[in-house]
């Protein structure tokens, strides 16, 4: 199935020049370093100011909110340390090779996702458009989470925090029932912040405060992205580094809390038997997949602004390691805080039960099961002592006296928004100087979200500007219009039922389409284009050849792993009807509901809209080449691929456009997107447009 090597003629007349590829590369480097002007100077592609800037951008994109509230939850639910070992194994075998593949493709071809996949396989050009669609869907709901962080950060500048205590009903002068039946943090989140309806069927009116926060979030993104990487990279210096400072501060503070060690012990205690469950493998593979940002096109877009000889292999290893260590650091912070919260809940439970036992004592009760510890001083009662007593006599004391189990409280896993906006806020409310810690935490979430949001938007804007010259000439207008469109569509999420749509988009608009995209990416590189040819290109670019192990990982391990993940995800959707978690204000509790028919149709449309570009692109290419013979089709594909080659003069492009690959040419492997210079390039489709602009100017 692997494509034959690119043809070349024996006289070495490729691109109208008798020099070898290595000589052309050297000539391009000398021309650049020597300051020799070329016609491409005016069209230089934007570049990172420094390697640090690029690394911060890649780390900022890959390290997002999922590292804080998704990875700890998966560890919590799937065997703690055993899940981490499984995650590292899948990261090394599947995650790093695919991440390296995207980095190398973007750096070699110097294009966004659309141009890269059009170049590698014109029939699979739809992969790039699917990536853009997924990025757009993700950007829509991701910025809503940033808006929520803005709302909570704004409410953190008051003492006491508004979610510390239940409000009083002014009519009855009693605590609001919905709050007293749940908790102050749950009430503030569902009623004050979201003002949520009981189901997705009840849309409700717009939430004006959240609408304003969403507008502010899109305004921040627009201002940071308005000059491309030149402006967003400056923001990255703060938005990518600040969360690490906050995580370390929280870790040091958390280790001083009572219950921190219990939380860490729960996190790292391995349960190897969990490896026998297919669901755990699926969740670990999915987390690896999303943690590195595979398939979005953002990794490709960022790497396309790199110097051609940048060591992208080292970057892949470094960013992957930083990402994993960040997940571990965030998990430590989450578990020490949840350990503190769980121990407080258990101690309050013991205090409450001691009060009930004291009441029984005042009424003259005296039974053989009477506790041996001092009931009049609940603070002196340890958790092991209470649990030992309850284990022996719990069945005899009646239903009013309950068990107070620390492990049970720790096992109540909270993920996603529930972890950040309910569990964590509840724990921070018990900190001394709680407004300071709350402000710090939500400022961290804001920066984590923003750095990921910048990468997501870059995955949309870069491919569009690279492949449509009109959009490329109006970068500012494209950025502003994209953000304005995102805000208008994002109003869907600021309804009272908006949180349910956020859940829908998060669960279904990206997961399945991204897996499909990465399956086709891997197939295109490993089988259609050819893993050997791809390694040849990387060797010319890096001046050393990556291990041949990557060839077999791309062709077999990664591809089969992604197909398996796709099959598992499809089977789960088929056999388990999609559901969502709703808030019932009457019972003040969360309930699981099935999506109604219209919501399922909307869900299916989201998945189809993101995946259709792949078959549509293939069908369009088939129609385009239907009238050609085998040789003509091959020539059309190779010329289409070479449209993205970098050049130092238009003469080189013109001479190459007259050269049609022949089956008589030598068949040795060659790099089809060999760059001819470090910083000079021109897209052939844009050449005529640029010349017209110059003529108009004259």
XYZ file of C-alpha atoms in Angstrom:
698
model
C 0.000 0.000 0.000
C 2.989 2.264 0.383
C 3.517 4.749 -2.417
C 6.563 4.357 -4.658
C 9.420 6.800 -4.136
C 9.223 10.132 -5.855
C 10.613 9.972 -9.370
C 13.741 11.819 -10.378
C 15.636 11.919 -13.633
C 19.114 10.521 -13.940
C 20.559 13.743 -15.319
C 19.626 15.485 -12.092
C 17.505 18.061 -13.886
C 14.861 18.250 -11.188
C 13.523 21.811 -10.879
C 15.608 22.849 -13.843
C 18.891 22.530 -11.982
C 21.662 19.937 -12.166
C 22.559 20.268 -8.497
C 21.659 17.666 -5.892
C 19.178 18.262 -3.092
C 21.955 18.605 -0.559
C 23.679 21.252 -2.708
C 20.394 23.115 -3.120
C 19.868 23.031 0.638
C 23.378 24.324 1.255
C 22.845 27.045 -1.349
C 19.621 28.085 0.393
C 21.385 28.243 3.761
C 24.279 30.246 2.337
C 21.902 32.619 0.598
C 20.061 33.215 3.797
C 23.081 33.577 6.055
C 24.942 35.649 3.557
C 22.165 38.127 3.217
C 21.682 37.504 -0.498
C 18.359 39.029 -1.369
C 15.758 36.980 -3.120
C 12.351 37.647 -4.480
C 10.859 35.801 -1.515
C 12.247 38.189 1.121
C 9.109 40.257 1.237
C 7.004 37.205 1.869
C 8.951 35.699 4.760
C 6.834 33.496 6.991
C 6.447 34.729 10.576
C 8.841 33.021 12.961
C 9.320 32.598 16.676
C 11.630 35.136 18.286
C 13.351 32.390 20.283
C 13.241 28.686 21.004
C 11.899 29.439 24.496
C 8.941 31.250 22.968
C 8.096 28.237 20.817
C 8.444 25.728 23.663
C 6.227 27.853 25.915
C 3.612 28.015 23.155
C 3.594 24.240 22.629
C 3.557 23.560 26.368
C 0.863 26.177 26.910
C -1.350 24.558 24.284
C -0.858 20.956 25.390
C -1.060 21.706 29.131
C -4.610 22.807 29.699
C -7.566 22.462 32.021
C -7.667 18.712 31.401
C -4.356 18.304 33.210
C -5.913 19.861 36.322
C -9.339 18.263 36.447
C -9.360 15.296 34.047
C -6.077 13.465 34.702
C -6.435 13.498 38.549
C -9.972 12.155 38.225
C -8.830 9.284 35.982
C -6.069 8.413 38.465
C -8.633 8.612 41.231
C -11.077 6.247 39.514
C -8.697 3.827 37.807
C -6.197 2.489 40.267
C -4.006 5.460 41.185
C -0.367 4.541 40.571
C -1.368 1.625 38.291
C -3.131 4.056 35.961
C -0.044 6.287 35.866
C 2.148 3.369 34.788
C -0.342 2.485 32.049
C -0.535 6.120 30.966
C 3.270 6.428 30.688
C 3.445 3.237 28.640
C 0.844 4.460 26.149
C 2.447 7.909 26.090
C 5.814 6.440 25.041
C 4.478 3.908 22.539
C 1.662 5.923 20.933
C 1.659 9.546 22.098
C 5.271 10.586 21.476
C 5.541 9.032 17.958
C 2.328 10.728 16.800
C 3.346 14.017 18.392
C 6.736 13.815 16.665
C 5.002 13.044 13.372
C 2.882 16.205 13.548
C 5.823 18.367 14.620
C 7.995 17.073 11.771
C 5.264 17.483 9.147
C 4.542 21.073 10.133
C 8.209 22.052 10.334
C 9.095 20.398 7.019
C 6.237 21.751 4.932
C 5.911 25.133 6.691
C 2.118 25.133 6.364
C -0.946 24.806 8.546
C -2.923 21.572 8.754
C -4.768 22.071 5.441
C -1.580 22.633 3.462
C 0.317 19.826 5.210
C -2.203 17.090 4.449
C -2.919 18.417 0.972
C 0.811 18.171 0.379
C 1.289 14.693 1.822
C -1.777 13.195 0.135
C -4.022 15.396 -2.050
C -6.796 12.798 -1.774
C -6.771 13.209 2.008
C -6.720 17.017 1.986
C -9.984 16.947 3.949
C -8.027 15.982 7.077
C -6.909 19.592 7.468
C -10.427 20.949 7.091
C -11.705 18.454 9.683
C -9.017 19.668 12.091
C -10.185 23.251 11.575
C -13.804 22.300 12.240
C -12.897 20.491 15.456
C -10.787 23.459 16.597
C -13.749 25.754 15.979
C -16.135 23.562 17.992
C -13.638 23.304 20.848
C -12.997 27.055 20.836
C -16.739 27.710 21.168
C -17.185 25.897 24.477
C -13.632 26.275 25.816
C -14.008 30.034 25.977
C -17.190 29.570 28.013
C -15.099 27.795 30.675
C -12.738 30.783 30.604
C -15.776 33.041 31.090
C -16.762 30.986 34.154
C -13.243 31.421 35.543
C -13.520 35.182 35.025
C -16.831 35.196 36.906
C -15.425 33.271 39.877
C -12.241 35.327 39.944
C -14.326 38.498 40.072
C -16.341 37.114 42.976
C -13.178 36.179 44.865
C -12.448 39.804 45.768
C -14.732 39.814 48.799
C -14.693 38.438 52.306
C -16.246 36.141 53.188
C -16.423 34.389 49.851
C -20.007 34.289 48.516
C -19.983 30.464 48.395
C -18.883 29.981 52.021
C -22.376 30.155 53.535
C -25.937 29.592 52.408
C -27.946 32.763 51.781
C -31.000 33.675 53.852
C -34.456 33.837 52.310
C -35.612 37.352 53.220
C -39.271 36.338 53.099
C -39.115 33.433 55.529
C -35.877 34.480 57.263
C -34.634 30.907 56.848
C -31.764 29.402 54.892
C -32.614 28.881 51.214
C -33.870 25.308 50.944
C -31.973 24.470 47.742
C -28.719 25.465 49.450
C -29.345 23.763 52.778
C -30.262 20.528 50.961
C -26.982 20.514 49.021
C -24.016 22.724 49.947
C -23.092 26.414 49.673
C -20.607 25.756 46.843
C -23.064 23.632 44.841
C -25.788 26.223 45.305
C -23.545 29.080 44.208
C -22.398 27.162 41.111
C -25.765 25.904 39.896
C -27.977 28.761 41.008
C -25.889 31.948 41.238
C -23.350 31.331 38.475
C -25.329 29.262 35.950
C -28.917 29.762 37.152
C -29.386 26.374 35.530
C -32.611 24.757 34.368
C -33.687 21.225 35.304
C -33.002 19.754 31.850
C -31.695 20.570 28.390
C -35.284 20.813 27.127
C -35.811 23.951 29.219
C -33.642 26.550 27.523
C -34.473 29.515 29.722
C -33.433 33.097 29.077
C -29.889 34.352 28.616
C -27.714 34.774 31.684
C -26.627 38.443 31.375
C -23.617 38.173 33.689
C -22.227 35.122 31.883
C -22.869 36.790 28.533
C -20.726 39.729 29.636
C -17.989 37.377 30.880
C -18.038 35.512 27.550
C -17.677 38.798 25.685
C -14.690 39.692 27.869
C -13.113 36.276 27.243
C -13.407 36.606 23.462
C -12.073 40.176 23.644
C -8.952 38.935 25.470
C -8.419 36.187 22.883
C -8.912 38.631 20.009
C -6.428 41.172 21.380
C -3.833 38.483 22.054
C -4.215 36.905 18.583
C -4.640 40.043 16.493
C -1.023 40.076 15.279
C -0.594 36.323 15.075
C 2.250 34.650 16.939
C 4.008 37.994 17.352
C 1.355 39.111 19.838
C 0.172 35.781 21.297
C 3.767 34.652 21.958
C 4.339 37.671 24.198
C 1.327 36.693 26.298
C 2.644 33.116 26.511
C 5.581 34.235 28.662
C 3.078 34.847 31.443
C 0.145 32.542 30.670
C 2.341 29.434 30.292
C 4.615 30.039 33.300
C 2.193 31.486 35.855
C 0.160 28.259 36.339
C 3.316 26.394 37.389
C 4.077 29.003 40.026
C 0.518 28.709 41.367
C 0.614 24.894 41.369
C 3.850 24.879 43.373
C 2.432 27.426 45.830
C -0.717 25.330 46.267
C 1.360 22.166 46.706
C 3.477 23.702 49.474
C 0.392 25.123 51.189
C -1.540 21.883 50.710
C 1.155 19.721 52.263
C 0.667 21.700 55.480
C -3.026 20.766 55.645
C -4.442 18.032 57.826
C -5.351 15.147 55.525
C -2.773 15.891 52.812
C -0.822 12.680 53.365
C -4.007 10.613 53.256
C -4.830 12.184 49.901
C -1.388 11.451 48.424
C -1.467 7.880 49.731
C -4.838 7.371 48.059
C -3.487 8.790 44.806
C -0.396 6.590 44.522
C -1.746 3.335 45.961
C -1.598 0.970 42.944
C -4.433 -1.355 41.972
C -2.881 -3.525 39.274
C -6.044 -5.583 38.798
C -7.583 -2.555 37.096
C -5.458 -3.322 33.993
C -7.797 -6.206 33.160
C -10.595 -3.747 32.342
C -10.852 -2.547 28.723
C -12.487 0.686 29.870
C -9.315 1.704 31.734
C -7.171 1.230 28.631
C -9.642 3.276 26.591
C -9.598 6.117 29.092
C -5.790 6.101 29.347
C -5.382 6.174 25.554
C -7.954 8.954 25.228
C -6.175 11.028 27.876
C -2.802 10.590 26.102
C -4.472 11.610 22.873
C -6.027 14.793 24.236
C -3.169 15.739 26.572
C -0.787 16.232 23.623
C -3.361 18.013 21.462
C -3.133 15.518 18.591
C -5.318 16.103 15.549
C -6.223 19.713 16.297
C -3.726 21.101 13.793
C -2.372 23.493 16.424
C 0.809 21.444 16.910
C 1.372 21.565 13.141
C 0.636 25.296 12.998
C 3.066 26.160 15.801
C 5.866 23.989 14.384
C 5.411 25.513 10.924
C 6.926 28.768 12.247
C 10.144 26.988 13.280
C 13.542 27.162 11.527
C 13.861 24.234 9.157
C 16.755 22.601 11.040
C 15.124 22.828 14.481
C 15.420 19.541 16.393
C 11.716 18.679 16.497
C 12.487 15.174 17.804
C 13.946 16.631 20.982
C 10.979 19.007 21.184
C 8.543 16.080 21.023
C 10.265 14.300 23.896
C 10.631 17.472 25.963
C 7.035 18.709 25.582
C 5.647 15.216 26.270
C 7.699 14.930 29.467
C 6.686 18.416 30.625
C 3.056 17.576 29.929
C 3.188 14.379 31.989
C 5.048 15.990 34.887
C 2.503 18.803 34.902
C -0.290 16.236 35.154
C 1.470 14.598 38.107
C 2.030 17.982 39.792
C -1.611 18.956 39.287
C -2.714 15.567 40.640
C -0.618 16.069 43.777
C -2.223 19.467 44.336
C -5.718 18.122 43.738
C -5.274 15.109 46.027
C -3.757 17.018 48.950
C -6.659 19.474 48.787
C -9.259 16.711 48.365
C -7.599 14.807 51.236
C -7.967 17.901 53.421
C -11.604 18.290 52.339
C -12.410 14.605 52.907
C -10.840 14.571 56.365
C -12.778 17.697 57.369
C -16.023 16.050 56.237
C -15.220 12.903 58.229
C -14.272 14.855 61.375
C -17.498 16.856 61.122
C -19.371 13.564 60.749
C -17.756 12.249 63.948
C -18.549 15.489 65.799
C -22.185 15.278 64.718
C -22.463 11.643 65.833
C -20.814 12.413 69.168
C -23.471 15.062 69.708
C -26.221 12.518 69.051
C -24.608 10.044 71.465
C -24.357 12.751 74.138
C -28.074 13.460 73.705
C -28.761 9.777 74.215
C -26.596 9.832 77.361
C -28.548 12.736 78.836
C -31.745 10.682 78.516
C -30.245 7.907 80.640
C -29.361 5.493 77.863
C -26.706 2.981 78.835
C -25.959 0.067 76.550
C -23.222 -2.491 76.252
C -22.167 -0.881 72.974
C -21.395 2.451 74.631
C -18.146 3.970 73.182
C -14.985 3.703 75.255
C -13.638 7.072 74.103
C -14.527 10.503 75.497
C -17.758 11.554 73.791
C -17.757 14.985 75.430
C -14.589 15.927 73.528
C -15.121 15.037 69.830
C -11.758 16.570 68.889
C -10.001 13.849 70.888
C -11.737 11.046 68.978
C -9.552 9.688 66.196
C -10.944 8.332 62.949
C -9.523 4.786 63.468
C -11.030 4.601 66.999
C -14.455 5.713 65.803
C -14.408 3.351 62.836
C -13.372 0.405 65.026
C -16.251 1.122 67.412
C -18.734 1.555 64.559
C -17.534 -1.662 62.912
C -18.412 -3.631 66.063
C -21.616 -1.897 67.163
C -22.838 0.132 64.174
C -25.731 -2.234 63.470
C -27.037 -1.813 67.041
C -27.011 1.971 67.454
C -29.783 2.884 65.042
C -29.885 4.765 61.747
C -29.137 8.176 63.223
C -25.521 7.224 63.909
C -23.641 6.868 60.621
C -20.276 5.562 59.544
C -17.554 8.162 58.907
C -15.276 6.566 56.327
C -12.319 8.567 54.971
C -11.787 6.151 52.061
C -15.411 6.487 51.059
C -15.169 10.275 50.986
C -11.962 10.075 48.958
C -13.561 7.639 46.513
C -16.265 10.168 45.608
C -14.506 11.235 42.437
C -15.223 14.700 41.107
C -14.144 15.655 37.599
C -14.363 18.581 35.236
C -16.245 21.655 36.316
C -17.411 19.872 39.474
C -13.820 19.603 40.692
C -12.861 23.200 39.940
C -16.056 25.064 40.774
C -17.486 22.910 43.603
C -14.976 20.642 45.369
C -11.945 22.941 45.120
C -13.889 26.065 46.030
C -15.304 24.262 49.060
C -11.803 23.333 50.227
C -10.385 26.814 49.626
C -13.206 28.387 51.594
C -11.711 26.690 54.662
C -8.232 28.119 54.043
C -7.056 31.099 56.081
C -7.185 34.190 53.832
C -9.525 32.300 51.507
C -10.109 35.199 49.026
C -6.385 35.267 48.220
C -6.257 31.533 47.466
C -9.467 31.659 45.486
C -8.223 34.552 43.340
C -4.932 32.759 42.748
C -6.657 29.515 41.754
C -9.066 31.032 39.251
C -6.350 33.247 37.795
C -4.415 30.026 37.204
C -7.428 28.439 35.479
C -7.801 31.573 33.373
C -4.196 31.377 32.177
C -4.343 27.626 31.567
C -7.447 28.108 29.465
C -6.072 31.092 27.572
C -2.814 29.401 26.551
C -4.772 26.426 25.206
C -7.244 28.761 23.539
C -4.448 30.571 21.691
C -3.237 27.265 20.249
C -6.767 26.248 19.287
C -7.349 29.526 17.430
C -3.960 29.180 15.744
C -5.125 25.787 14.483
C -7.966 27.618 12.712
C -6.308 30.810 11.492
C -2.944 29.505 10.248
C -4.350 26.939 7.754
C -6.886 29.434 6.417
C -4.278 32.167 5.904
C -1.810 29.748 4.318
C -4.275 28.367 1.790
C -6.431 31.367 0.952
C -4.376 34.360 -0.121
C -7.235 36.814 0.434
C -7.508 35.784 4.089
C -3.727 35.814 4.426
C -3.615 39.469 3.351
C -6.263 40.437 5.925
C -5.026 38.696 9.058
C -6.463 41.270 11.467
C -9.911 41.217 9.903
C -9.945 37.408 9.862
C -9.009 37.269 13.552
C -11.634 39.821 14.590
C -14.379 38.191 12.502
C -13.523 34.722 13.821
C -13.726 35.910 17.427
C -16.968 37.803 16.758
C -18.502 34.704 15.148
C -17.332 32.605 18.085
C -19.019 34.988 20.532
C -22.315 35.035 18.623
C -22.529 31.233 18.378
C -21.254 30.972 21.959
C -24.425 32.694 23.188
C -25.902 29.194 23.008
C -23.868 28.397 26.124
C -24.958 31.469 28.095
C -28.580 30.351 28.275
C -29.720 28.892 31.558
C -29.362 25.461 29.929
C -25.959 26.377 28.488
C -23.988 24.050 30.759
C -25.733 21.051 29.195
C -24.609 22.157 25.728
C -21.052 22.615 27.020
C -21.189 18.991 28.189
C -22.519 17.877 24.806
C -19.784 19.680 22.856
C -17.091 18.493 25.253
C -18.159 14.846 25.093
C -19.014 14.466 21.412
C -17.996 17.341 19.111
C -14.267 16.663 19.462
C -13.641 13.143 20.787
C -14.791 10.958 17.894
C -13.868 13.372 15.060
C -10.346 13.885 16.450
C -9.747 10.146 16.709
C -10.878 9.755 13.085
C -8.584 12.618 12.035
C -5.537 11.072 13.712
C -6.319 7.653 12.198
C -6.258 9.204 8.723
C -3.161 11.270 9.565
C -1.260 8.159 10.587
C -2.506 6.208 7.561
C -1.559 9.061 5.202
C 2.002 9.331 6.502
C 2.766 5.656 7.132
C 1.058 3.988 4.173
C -0.005 6.496 1.508
C 3.017 8.774 1.566
C 5.337 6.109 2.982
C 7.068 5.930 6.343
C 10.481 5.491 4.691
C 10.012 8.589 2.541
C 8.870 10.547 5.574
C 11.982 9.496 7.498
C 14.095 10.483 4.450
C 12.589 13.958 4.556
C 13.190 14.247 8.297
C 16.789 13.102 7.812
C 17.445 15.886 5.294
C 15.743 18.403 7.566
C 17.469 17.405 10.827
C 20.725 16.183 9.230
C 20.378 12.887 11.098
C 17.978 9.985 10.709
C 15.507 9.152 13.475
C 15.493 5.515 14.656
C 13.820 3.069 12.293
C 11.603 2.093 15.233
C 9.386 5.070 14.360
C 8.576 3.465 11.015
C 7.061 0.405 12.667
C 5.363 2.417 15.395
C 3.642 4.631 12.798
C 2.736 1.787 10.438
C 1.463 -0.729 12.957
C 1.392 0.157 16.663
C 0.026 3.711 16.479
C -2.381 2.975 13.646
C -3.820 -0.149 15.261
C -4.011 1.590 18.649
C -5.974 4.505 17.174
C -8.270 2.176 15.216
C -8.867 0.222 18.424
C -9.648 3.433 20.303
C -12.027 4.467 17.517
C -13.798 1.092 17.634
C -14.094 1.228 21.443
C -15.526 4.765 21.289
C -18.047 3.799 18.597
C -19.160 0.690 20.485
C -19.602 2.718 23.646
C -21.839 5.200 21.791
C -23.870 2.403 20.185
C -24.473 0.283 23.290
C -24.755 3.106 25.820
C -27.264 5.818 25.005
C -25.677 9.283 25.441
C -26.573 10.869 28.768
C -25.831 14.072 30.646
C -25.882 15.151 34.285
C -28.631 17.621 35.179
C -29.338 19.603 38.337
C -32.741 19.096 39.937
C -33.542 22.210 41.950
C -36.401 20.490 43.817
C -34.238 17.746 45.314
C -31.081 19.900 45.164
C -29.141 17.017 43.650
C -27.629 15.887 40.366
C -29.458 13.375 38.200
C -28.471 11.513 35.039
C -30.810 12.072 32.086
C -30.876 10.801 28.517
C -30.586 13.285 25.690
C -33.914 13.947 23.924
C -34.308 13.136 20.232
C -33.528 16.638 18.944
C -30.369 16.764 21.067
C -29.229 13.405 19.643
C -29.779 14.794 16.147
C -27.722 17.862 17.045
C -25.026 15.629 18.500
C -24.908 13.565 15.287
C -24.701 16.733 13.175
C -21.713 17.940 15.183
C -19.862 14.675 14.580
C -20.774 14.623 10.874
C -19.825 18.268 10.336
C -16.366 17.604 11.756
C -15.716 14.327 9.892
C -17.388 14.933 6.502
C -14.482 16.971 5.038
C -12.362 13.795 4.854
C -14.669 11.779 2.528
C -15.744 14.940 0.688
C -12.093 15.824 0.014
C -11.397 12.311 -1.245
C -14.450 12.366 -3.520
C -13.487 15.801 -4.861
C -9.983 14.573 -5.660
C -11.389 11.470 -7.345
C -13.674 13.572 -9.552
C -10.783 15.894 -10.395
C -8.547 13.021 -11.521
C -11.254 10.795 -13.001
C -10.393 11.644 -16.594
C -6.645 11.147 -16.120
C -4.713 7.976 -16.773
C -2.466 6.454 -14.095
C 0.579 8.496 -15.157
C -1.385 11.723 -15.424
C -2.919 11.194 -12.006
C 0.496 10.582 -10.436
C 1.872 13.687 -12.115
C -1.042 15.761 -10.874
C -0.516 14.549 -7.329
C 3.214 15.256 -7.341
C 2.793 18.733 -8.861
C 0.073 19.489 -6.314
C 2.426 18.408 -3.555
C 5.241 20.575 -4.890
C 2.998 23.656 -4.841
C 4.045 24.027 -1.222
C 7.781 23.755 -1.780
C 9.886 26.651 -0.514
C 11.921 28.481 -3.100
C 14.393 31.311 -3.571
C 13.136 32.530 -6.916
C 10.117 32.267 -9.120
C 12.339 30.890 -11.882
C 12.886 27.729 -9.877
C 9.164 27.255 -9.541
C 8.572 27.947 -13.222
C 11.234 25.485 -14.263
C 9.773 22.851 -11.996
C 6.236 23.410 -13.211
C 7.445 22.381 -16.667
C 8.862 19.105 -15.314
C 6.402 16.225 -15.259
C 7.454 13.125 -13.294
C 8.073 10.205 -15.569
C 7.938 6.517 -14.857
C 11.314 6.255 -16.521
C 12.936 8.336 -13.781
C 15.160 6.873 -11.141
C 13.113 5.380 -8.283
C 15.360 5.985 -5.303
C 13.699 7.569 -2.257
C 13.807 11.345 -2.237
C 12.413 14.073 -0.030
C 9.410 15.556 -1.782
C 9.189 18.671 0.357
C 12.855 19.453 0.656
C 13.201 23.120 1.653
C 15.575 25.211 -0.389
C 16.157 27.910 2.185
C 15.713 28.585 5.836
C 13.407 31.536 5.858
C 12.340 32.151 2.268
C 9.310 30.598 0.686
C 6.401 31.375 -1.570
C 3.136 29.538 -2.102
C 2.570 29.071 -5.809
C -1.195 29.777 -5.672
C -0.487 33.120 -3.989
C 2.171 34.214 -6.469
C -0.178 35.665 -9.061
C -2.218 37.412 -6.370
C 0.866 39.033 -4.908
C 2.024 40.177 -8.349
C -1.379 41.761 -8.968
C -1.117 43.626 -5.675
C 2.339 44.912 -6.625
C 1.070 46.075 -10.033
C -1.848 47.889 -8.411
C 0.550 49.574 -6.014
C 2.749 50.772 -8.866
